[in-house]
CSV table of C-alpha atoms and ligand atoms in Angstrom, one decimal:
chain,number,residue,atom,x,y,z
A,1,UNK,CA,0.8,108.1,-21.5
A,2,UNK,CA,1.0,111.9,-21.5
A,3,UNK,CA,4.0,113.9,-20.6
A,4,UNK,CA,4.4,117.7,-20.2
A,5,UNK,CA,7.7,118.7,-21.7
A,6,UNK,CA,9.2,121.9,-20.3
A,7,UNK,CA,11.9,124.2,-21.7
A,8,UNK,CA,11.4,122.9,-25.2
A,9,UNK,CA,13.8,124.0,-27.9
A,10,UNK,CA,13.4,123.3,-31.6
A,11,UNK,CA,16.2,120.7,-31.6
A,12,UNK,CA,14.5,118.7,-28.9
A,13,UNK,CA,11.3,117.9,-30.7
A,14,UNK,CA,12.2,115.6,-33.7
A,15,UNK,CA,13.8,112.8,-31.7
A,16,UNK,CA,11.3,113.0,-28.8
A,17,UNK,CA,8.3,113.0,-31.2
A,18,UNK,CA,9.7,110.0,-33.1
A,19,UNK,CA,10.6,107.9,-30.1
A,20,UNK,CA,7.5,109.0,-28.2
A,21,UNK,CA,5.2,108.0,-31.1
A,22,UNK,CA,7.0,104.6,-31.4
A,23,UNK,CA,6.4,103.8,-27.7
A,24,UNK,CA,2.9,105.4,-27.2
A,25,UNK,CA,4.0,108.6,-25.3
A,26,UNK,CA,2.4,111.9,-26.2
A,27,UNK,CA,4.5,114.9,-25.3
A,28,UNK,CA,3.0,118.3,-24.9
A,29,UNK,CA,5.8,120.7,-25.7
A,30,UNK,CA,6.0,123.9,-23.6
A,31,UNK,CA,8.6,126.5,-24.3
A,32,UNK,CA,8.5,127.8,-20.7
A,33,UNK,CA,10.7,126.4,-18.0
A,34,UNK,CA,9.2,124.4,-15.1
A,35,UNK,CA,8.9,126.7,-12.1
A,36,UNK,CA,6.5,127.3,-9.2
A,37,UNK,CA,4.6,129.7,-11.6
A,38,UNK,CA,4.3,127.2,-14.5
A,39,UNK,CA,3.9,123.9,-12.7
A,40,UNK,CA,0.1,124.0,-13.2
A,41,UNK,CA,0.7,123.3,-16.9
A,42,UNK,CA,1.4,119.7,-15.9
A,43,UNK,CA,-2.1,119.2,-14.6
A,44,UNK,CA,-3.6,116.1,-16.2
A,45,UNK,CA,-0.2,114.6,-17.3
A,46,UNK,CA,1.4,111.4,-16.0
A,47,UNK,CA,4.8,113.0,-15.8
A,48,UNK,CA,7.0,116.0,-16.6
A,49,UNK,CA,10.1,115.9,-18.8
A,50,UNK,CA,12.6,118.5,-17.7
A,51,UNK,CA,16.1,119.8,-18.5
A,52,UNK,CA,19.0,121.4,-16.6
A,53,UNK,CA,17.4,124.8,-15.8
A,54,UNK,CA,14.0,123.7,-14.9
A,55,UNK,CA,13.2,124.0,-11.1
A,56,UNK,CA,12.1,120.9,-9.2
A,57,UNK,CA,12.1,122.2,-5.7
A,58,UNK,CA,9.9,121.3,-2.7
A,59,UNK,CA,7.0,123.6,-3.8
A,60,UNK,CA,7.1,122.3,-7.4
A,61,UNK,CA,7.2,118.7,-6.1
A,62,UNK,CA,4.2,119.3,-3.8
A,63,UNK,CA,2.1,120.8,-6.6
A,64,UNK,CA,3.1,117.9,-9.0
A,65,UNK,CA,2.0,115.4,-6.4
A,66,UNK,CA,-1.3,117.3,-5.7
A,67,UNK,CA,-2.0,117.0,-9.5
A,68,UNK,CA,-1.3,113.3,-9.5
A,69,UNK,CA,1.9,113.6,-11.6
A,70,UNK,CA,4.0,110.5,-10.9
A,71,UNK,CA,7.3,110.9,-12.6
A,72,UNK,CA,9.9,113.6,-13.3
A,73,UNK,CA,11.9,112.4,-16.3
A,74,UNK,CA,15.1,114.4,-16.5
A,75,UNK,CA,16.5,114.5,-20.1
A,76,UNK,CA,20.0,115.2,-18.7
A,77,UNK,CA,22.6,113.5,-16.4
A,78,UNK,CA,23.0,116.2,-13.7
A,79,UNK,CA,20.2,116.6,-11.2
A,80,UNK,CA,21.3,119.5,-9.0
A,81,UNK,CA,18.1,121.3,-10.0
A,82,UNK,CA,16.0,118.6,-8.2
A,83,UNK,CA,15.5,118.5,-4.4
A,84,UNK,CA,16.2,114.8,-4.3
A,85,UNK,CA,15.8,114.6,-0.5
A,86,UNK,CA,12.3,116.2,-0.7
A,87,UNK,CA,11.3,114.1,-3.7
A,88,UNK,CA,12.0,110.8,-1.9
A,89,UNK,CA,8.8,108.9,-1.3
A,90,UNK,CA,6.8,111.5,-3.2
A,91,UNK,CA,7.7,111.4,-6.9
A,92,UNK,CA,9.9,109.2,-9.0
A,93,UNK,CA,12.9,110.9,-10.6
A,94,UNK,CA,14.4,109.3,-13.7
A,95,UNK,CA,17.5,110.6,-15.6
A,96,UNK,CA,19.7,109.9,-18.6
A,97,UNK,CA,23.0,109.0,-16.9
A,98,UNK,CA,25.0,109.1,-20.1
A,99,UNK,CA,24.2,110.2,-23.6
A,100,UNK,CA,27.5,111.1,-25.1
A,101,UNK,CA,30.5,111.8,-22.9
A,102,UNK,CA,32.3,112.4,-26.2
A,103,UNK,CA,30.1,115.4,-26.9
A,104,UNK,CA,31.0,117.1,-23.7
A,105,UNK,CA,34.7,116.1,-23.7
A,106,UNK,CA,35.2,117.2,-27.3
A,107,UNK,CA,33.5,120.5,-26.7
A,108,UNK,CA,35.8,121.1,-23.7
A,109,UNK,CA,38.9,120.5,-25.9
A,110,UNK,CA,37.4,122.7,-28.6
A,111,UNK,CA,37.1,125.5,-26.2
A,112,UNK,CA,40.6,124.9,-24.9
A,113,UNK,CA,42.2,125.0,-28.4
A,114,UNK,CA,40.1,128.0,-29.4
A,115,UNK,CA,41.4,129.9,-26.4
A,116,UNK,CA,45.0,128.8,-26.5
A,117,UNK,CA,45.4,129.3,-30.3
A,118,UNK,CA,43.2,132.4,-30.4
A,119,UNK,CA,40.8,130.9,-33.0
A,120,UNK,CA,38.0,133.2,-31.8
A,121,UNK,CA,40.2,136.2,-32.5
A,122,UNK,CA,41.4,134.9,-35.9
A,123,UNK,CA,37.9,134.2,-37.0
A,124,UNK,CA,36.8,137.8,-36.4
A,125,UNK,CA,40.1,139.3,-37.7
A,126,UNK,CA,40.2,137.5,-41.1
A,127,UNK,CA,36.5,138.3,-41.7
A,128,UNK,CA,37.6,141.9,-41.7
A,129,UNK,CA,40.6,141.0,-43.9
A,130,UNK,CA,42.9,141.8,-40.9
A,131,UNK,CA,45.8,139.3,-41.4
A,132,UNK,CA,48.0,140.6,-38.6
A,133,UNK,CA,49.4,138.0,-36.1
A,134,UNK,CA,49.9,140.5,-33.3
A,135,UNK,CA,48.7,139.1,-30.0
A,136,UNK,CA,48.0,135.7,-31.6
A,137,UNK,CA,50.8,133.7,-29.9
A,138,UNK,CA,49.6,130.6,-28.3
A,139,UNK,CA,51.4,127.7,-26.7
A,140,UNK,CA,51.8,123.9,-27.3
A,141,UNK,CA,49.5,121.7,-25.3
A,142,UNK,CA,52.1,118.9,-25.7
A,143,UNK,CA,54.0,118.5,-22.4
A,144,UNK,CA,51.6,120.7,-20.4
A,145,UNK,CA,49.9,119.4,-17.2
A,146,UNK,CA,46.1,119.3,-17.1
A,147,UNK,CA,44.3,118.8,-13.8
A,148,UNK,CA,41.0,116.9,-14.2
A,149,UNK,CA,38.5,117.1,-11.4
A,150,UNK,CA,36.0,114.3,-11.7
A,151,UNK,CA,37.1,111.1,-13.6
A,152,UNK,CA,33.7,109.7,-14.5
A,153,UNK,CA,32.5,109.1,-18.0
A,154,UNK,CA,33.2,112.6,-19.3
A,155,UNK,CA,36.4,113.1,-17.4
A,156,UNK,CA,37.9,109.9,-18.7
A,157,UNK,CA,37.1,110.7,-22.3
A,158,UNK,CA,38.6,114.1,-21.8
A,159,UNK,CA,41.7,112.5,-20.2
A,160,UNK,CA,42.1,110.2,-23.2
A,161,UNK,CA,42.0,113.1,-25.6
A,162,UNK,CA,44.6,115.0,-23.5
A,163,UNK,CA,46.9,111.9,-23.6
A,164,UNK,CA,46.6,112.1,-27.4
A,165,UNK,CA,48.0,115.6,-27.2
A,166,UNK,CA,50.9,114.4,-25.2
A,167,UNK,CA,49.8,116.2,-22.0
A,168,UNK,CA,50.4,115.0,-18.5
A,169,UNK,CA,47.2,114.4,-16.4
A,170,UNK,CA,46.8,115.0,-12.7
A,171,UNK,CA,43.4,113.6,-11.7
A,172,UNK,CA,41.3,114.1,-8.6
A,173,UNK,CA,38.1,112.3,-7.8
A,174,UNK,CA,36.2,111.7,-4.6
A,175,UNK,CA,36.2,108.0,-5.6
A,176,UNK,CA,39.4,107.5,-7.7
A,177,UNK,CA,39.4,104.8,-10.4
A,178,UNK,CA,43.0,103.8,-9.9
A,179,UNK,CA,42.8,101.7,-13.1
A,180,UNK,CA,43.1,104.8,-15.2
A,181,UNK,CA,46.5,105.6,-13.8
A,182,UNK,CA,49.1,104.4,-16.4
A,183,UNK,CA,52.3,105.0,-14.3
A,184,UNK,CA,53.3,107.6,-16.9
A,185,UNK,CA,51.0,110.3,-18.1
A,186,UNK,CA,48.0,109.9,-15.8
A,187,UNK,CA,48.1,109.9,-12.0
A,188,UNK,CA,45.8,110.8,-9.1
A,189,UNK,CA,46.7,113.4,-6.6
A,190,UNK,CA,45.1,115.4,-3.8
A,191,UNK,CA,43.4,118.7,-4.9
A,192,UNK,CA,46.2,120.9,-3.5
A,193,UNK,CA,48.8,119.2,-5.7
A,194,UNK,CA,46.5,119.4,-8.7
A,195,UNK,CA,46.0,123.2,-8.1
A,196,UNK,CA,49.7,123.8,-7.6
A,197,UNK,CA,50.9,121.9,-10.7
A,198,UNK,CA,48.3,122.2,-13.4
A,199,UNK,CA,48.7,124.6,-16.3
A,200,UNK,CA,45.0,123.8,-17.2
A,201,UNK,CA,42.2,122.7,-14.9
A,202,UNK,CA,39.1,121.0,-16.2
A,203,UNK,CA,36.0,120.4,-14.1
A,204,UNK,CA,34.0,117.2,-14.7
A,205,UNK,CA,32.5,116.5,-11.3
A,206,UNK,CA,28.8,116.9,-10.4
A,207,UNK,CA,27.5,119.9,-8.5
A,208,UNK,CA,26.9,118.8,-4.9
A,209,UNK,CA,27.2,120.4,-1.5
A,210,UNK,CA,30.9,119.2,-1.5
A,211,UNK,CA,31.7,120.8,-4.9
A,212,UNK,CA,29.7,124.1,-4.6
A,213,UNK,CA,32.3,126.9,-5.4
A,214,UNK,CA,35.1,124.4,-5.6
A,215,UNK,CA,36.9,127.1,-7.5
A,216,UNK,CA,36.9,130.1,-5.1
A,217,UNK,CA,39.3,132.8,-4.0
A,218,UNK,CA,41.3,130.4,-1.8
A,219,UNK,CA,41.7,127.6,-4.4
A,220,UNK,CA,42.5,130.1,-7.1
A,221,UNK,CA,45.3,131.4,-4.9
A,222,UNK,CA,46.7,127.9,-4.9
A,223,UNK,CA,46.9,127.7,-8.7
A,224,UNK,CA,49.8,128.4,-11.0
A,225,UNK,CA,49.9,131.9,-12.4
A,226,UNK,CA,48.3,131.9,-15.8
A,227,UNK,CA,46.2,128.7,-15.3
A,228,UNK,CA,43.5,128.1,-17.8
A,229,UNK,CA,40.1,127.1,-16.3
A,230,UNK,CA,37.7,124.9,-18.2
A,231,UNK,CA,34.2,124.4,-16.9
A,232,UNK,CA,31.8,122.4,-18.9
A,233,UNK,CA,30.2,120.8,-15.9
A,234,UNK,CA,28.0,123.0,-13.7
A,235,UNK,CA,28.2,126.8,-13.2
A,236,UNK,CA,28.1,126.8,-9.4
A,237,UNK,CA,31.3,124.8,-9.2
A,238,UNK,CA,33.0,128.1,-9.8
A,239,UNK,CA,32.5,131.3,-7.7
A,240,UNK,CA,32.1,133.7,-10.6
A,241,UNK,CA,33.1,136.7,-8.6
A,242,UNK,CA,36.4,135.0,-7.5
A,243,UNK,CA,37.0,134.0,-11.1
A,244,UNK,CA,36.6,137.6,-12.3
A,245,UNK,CA,39.0,138.8,-9.6
A,246,UNK,CA,41.5,136.1,-10.6
A,247,UNK,CA,41.3,137.2,-14.2
A,248,UNK,CA,41.7,140.9,-13.3
A,249,UNK,CA,44.7,140.0,-11.1
A,250,UNK,CA,46.2,138.1,-14.1
A,251,UNK,CA,46.4,135.0,-11.9
A,252,UNK,CA,44.0,133.2,-14.3
A,253,UNK,CA,45.3,133.2,-17.8
A,254,UNK,CA,42.0,132.2,-19.5
A,255,UNK,CA,38.6,130.7,-18.8
A,256,UNK,CA,36.4,128.6,-21.0
A,257,UNK,CA,32.9,128.4,-19.6
A,258,UNK,CA,30.1,126.4,-21.0
A,259,UNK,CA,28.2,126.8,-17.8
A,260,UNK,CA,27.6,129.7,-15.5
A,261,UNK,CA,26.1,129.9,-12.0
A,262,UNK,CA,23.2,132.2,-12.9
A,263,UNK,CA,22.8,130.7,-16.4
A,264,UNK,CA,19.1,129.8,-15.9
A,265,UNK,CA,18.2,133.5,-16.4
A,266,UNK,CA,20.0,133.7,-19.7
A,267,UNK,CA,21.3,130.6,-21.4
A,268,UNK,CA,19.3,129.0,-24.3
A,269,UNK,CA,17.6,132.4,-25.0
A,270,UNK,CA,18.4,135.3,-27.4
A,271,UNK,CA,19.4,138.4,-25.5
A,272,UNK,CA,21.2,140.1,-28.4
A,273,UNK,CA,18.8,143.0,-28.5
A,274,UNK,CA,18.5,143.5,-24.7
A,275,UNK,CA,20.5,144.9,-21.8
A,276,UNK,CA,22.1,142.1,-19.7
A,277,UNK,CA,21.3,142.7,-16.0
A,278,UNK,CA,24.1,140.4,-14.7
A,279,UNK,CA,27.2,142.5,-14.4
A,280,UNK,CA,29.4,139.6,-13.6
A,281,UNK,CA,28.4,137.7,-16.8
A,282,UNK,CA,28.7,140.8,-18.9
A,283,UNK,CA,32.2,141.6,-17.4
A,284,UNK,CA,33.4,138.0,-18.0
A,285,UNK,CA,32.2,138.0,-21.6
A,286,UNK,CA,34.0,141.4,-22.1
A,287,UNK,CA,37.3,139.8,-21.2
A,288,UNK,CA,39.6,138.9,-24.2
A,289,UNK,CA,40.7,135.7,-22.5
A,290,UNK,CA,37.2,134.4,-21.6
A,291,UNK,CA,35.2,132.2,-23.9
A,292,UNK,CA,31.5,131.5,-23.0
A,293,UNK,CA,29.3,129.0,-24.7
A,294,UNK,CA,25.7,128.6,-23.5
A,295,UNK,CA,25.6,125.1,-22.1
A,296,UNK,CA,26.0,123.6,-25.5
A,297,UNK,CA,28.6,121.0,-24.8
A,298,UNK,CA,26.0,118.2,-24.9
A,299,UNK,CA,24.5,119.4,-28.2
A,300,UNK,CA,25.4,116.9,-30.9
A,301,UNK,CA,23.1,114.8,-33.1
A,302,UNK,CA,24.3,111.6,-31.4
A,303,UNK,CA,23.6,113.0,-27.9
A,304,UNK,CA,20.1,114.3,-28.8
A,305,UNK,CA,19.2,110.8,-30.2
A,306,UNK,CA,20.5,109.1,-27.1
A,307,UNK,CA,18.7,111.5,-24.8
A,308,UNK,CA,15.4,111.0,-26.5
A,309,UNK,CA,15.7,107.2,-26.7
A,310,UNK,CA,16.8,106.8,-23.1
A,311,UNK,CA,14.2,109.1,-21.7
A,312,UNK,CA,11.4,107.4,-23.6
A,313,UNK,CA,12.7,103.9,-22.5
A,314,UNK,CA,13.0,105.1,-18.9
A,315,UNK,CA,9.4,106.2,-19.0
A,316,UNK,CA,8.0,103.1,-20.7
A,317,UNK,CA,10.1,100.8,-18.5
A,318,UNK,CA,9.0,102.6,-15.3
A,319,UNK,CA,5.3,102.5,-16.2
A,320,UNK,CA,5.5,98.8,-17.3
A,321,UNK,CA,7.4,97.5,-14.3
A,322,UNK,CA,7.3,100.2,-11.6
A,323,UNK,CA,11.1,100.4,-11.6
A,324,UNK,CA,13.7,101.9,-13.7
A,325,UNK,CA,17.5,101.3,-13.6
A,326,UNK,CA,18.0,105.0,-14.2
A,327,UNK,CA,15.8,106.1,-11.2
A,328,UNK,CA,17.6,108.5,-8.9
A,329,UNK,CA,17.2,107.5,-5.3
A,330,UNK,CA,17.9,109.5,-2.2
A,331,UNK,CA,17.6,106.6,0.2
A,332,UNK,CA,20.1,104.1,-1.2
A,333,UNK,CA,22.9,106.4,-1.9
A,334,UNK,CA,21.8,110.0,-1.5
A,335,UNK,CA,22.7,111.2,-4.9
A,336,UNK,CA,23.4,107.9,-6.7
A,337,UNK,CA,21.1,105.9,-9.0
A,338,UNK,CA,18.9,103.5,-7.1
A,339,UNK,CA,20.8,100.2,-6.6
A,340,UNK,CA,17.7,98.1,-6.1
A,341,UNK,CA,15.0,99.8,-8.0
A,342,UNK,CA,12.8,99.1,-5.0
A,343,UNK,CA,13.7,101.8,-2.6
A,344,UNK,CA,10.9,104.2,-3.2
B,1,NAI,P1,29.8,110.7,-13.9
B,1,NAI,O1,28.9,110.5,-12.8
B,1,NAI,O2,30.2,109.6,-14.8
B,1,NAI,O3,31.2,111.3,-13.3
B,1,NAI,C1,31.3,112.2,-12.2
B,1,NAI,C2,32.6,111.9,-11.4
B,1,NAI,O4,32.7,113.0,-10.4
B,1,NAI,C3,32.5,110.6,-10.7
B,1,NAI,O5,33.7,109.9,-11.0
B,1,NAI,C4,32.4,111.0,-9.2
B,1,NAI,O6,33.1,110.1,-8.4
B,1,NAI,C5,33.1,112.3,-9.2
B,1,NAI,N1,32.8,113.1,-8.1
B,1,NAI,C6,31.7,113.1,-7.3
B,1,NAI,N2,31.8,114.0,-6.3
B,1,NAI,C7,33.0,114.5,-6.4
B,1,NAI,C8,33.8,115.5,-5.7
B,1,NAI,N3,33.3,116.0,-4.5
B,1,NAI,N4,35.0,115.8,-6.1
B,1,NAI,C9,35.6,115.2,-7.2
B,1,NAI,N5,34.9,114.3,-7.9
B,1,NAI,C10,33.7,114.0,-7.5
B,1,NAI,O7,29.3,112.0,-14.7
B,1,NAI,P2,29.6,112.5,-16.1
B,1,NAI,O8,28.7,111.9,-17.1
B,1,NAI,O9,31.1,112.4,-16.4
B,1,NAI,O10,29.3,114.0,-16.0
B,1,NAI,C11,30.0,114.9,-15.2
B,1,NAI,C12,29.2,116.2,-15.1
B,1,NAI,O11,29.2,116.9,-16.4
B,1,NAI,C13,27.8,116.1,-14.7
B,1,NAI,O12,27.6,116.0,-13.3
B,1,NAI,C14,27.2,117.3,-15.3
B,1,NAI,O13,27.2,118.3,-14.3
B,1,NAI,C15,28.1,117.7,-16.4
B,1,NAI,N6,27.5,117.7,-17.7
B,1,NAI,C16,27.5,118.8,-18.5
B,1,NAI,C17,27.0,118.8,-19.8
B,1,NAI,C18,27.0,120.0,-20.6
B,1,NAI,O14,26.3,120.1,-21.7
B,1,NAI,N7,27.8,121.1,-20.3
B,1,NAI,C19,26.3,117.6,-20.3
B,1,NAI,C20,26.4,116.5,-19.4
B,1,NAI,C21,27.0,116.5,-18.2
């Protein structure tokens, strides 16, 4: 089998080469992203392997089908970059539903602690032998209330870590998992209550029509003054302009962003010698209380191994049996994994 692998980074290759060789899949690694302009590179391949910022829209799907490409193998969990409705009946879409919820949850906490305890400032100061503590006062996480939106795999690991810190958790999910309530430190509530009571809000839900710009001017208005916003899920959950206004108004105390709505134009690339054209991103990064990482929450050795192994197994399983438990299916649950493996 031959797969065209888009948006390749050096850290992707070792595990994919190893698992691919073991299972007889030859990957052609392209550094370019999959877009309408680059889709022809997939000509002659059985499938494409793509990541979070590749584009799988109607035009790309049509071209892939014309070229006889049968499978889109996502090497990630989120699939907001795929037009699932359009893909249905045309091309099979496989994903990696979980590779390390710990990687993302731990990165979220790392960003929170960095922000609250000013570690990013301390690192720069002490490198310049500036040992002043002015402006370095943080606060205890113990006893604070964290609002967690999305209590799936990552949200639950994050909640457990927060419980370890002695924090109270207010959770919200479209499909609550009541068993995680403990009658003490974790309880579900409606969004308005979560916004009103949380000192920290962390987003762990997928990007869907429902959740697009979930954090906007109106919802920011409902938050506590000084709230800290953590987003390691998807950029477009947050209206970046509204976030910027909230920060300028001192309503938002800090923001930790691993994702950004327009990240596809910048993240994963080195822009250090260039002029950034996105004023909102530049302004956010210029704020002393904003920390941005470039969609790296997933990036651990464990996650990279799991991603490669699961992607390769998805591809092999699909070509051997015609079905795959990790196939995304529009028909049997719009944005859920295919329940039957036979919907296509
Ligand atoms: P999951 O599918 O296990 O959990 C998602 C949860 O969100 C589910 O409980 C679901 O019921 C809930 N949900 C769905 N619609 C909702 C809505 N409208 N409002 C509130 N909750 C809603 O997914 P998992 O593995 O926990 O991942 C969560 C998100 O994290 C992914 O969708 C992805 O966008 C992001 N992610 C980010 C990574 C990074 O490197 N920054 C890496 C992996 C995932």
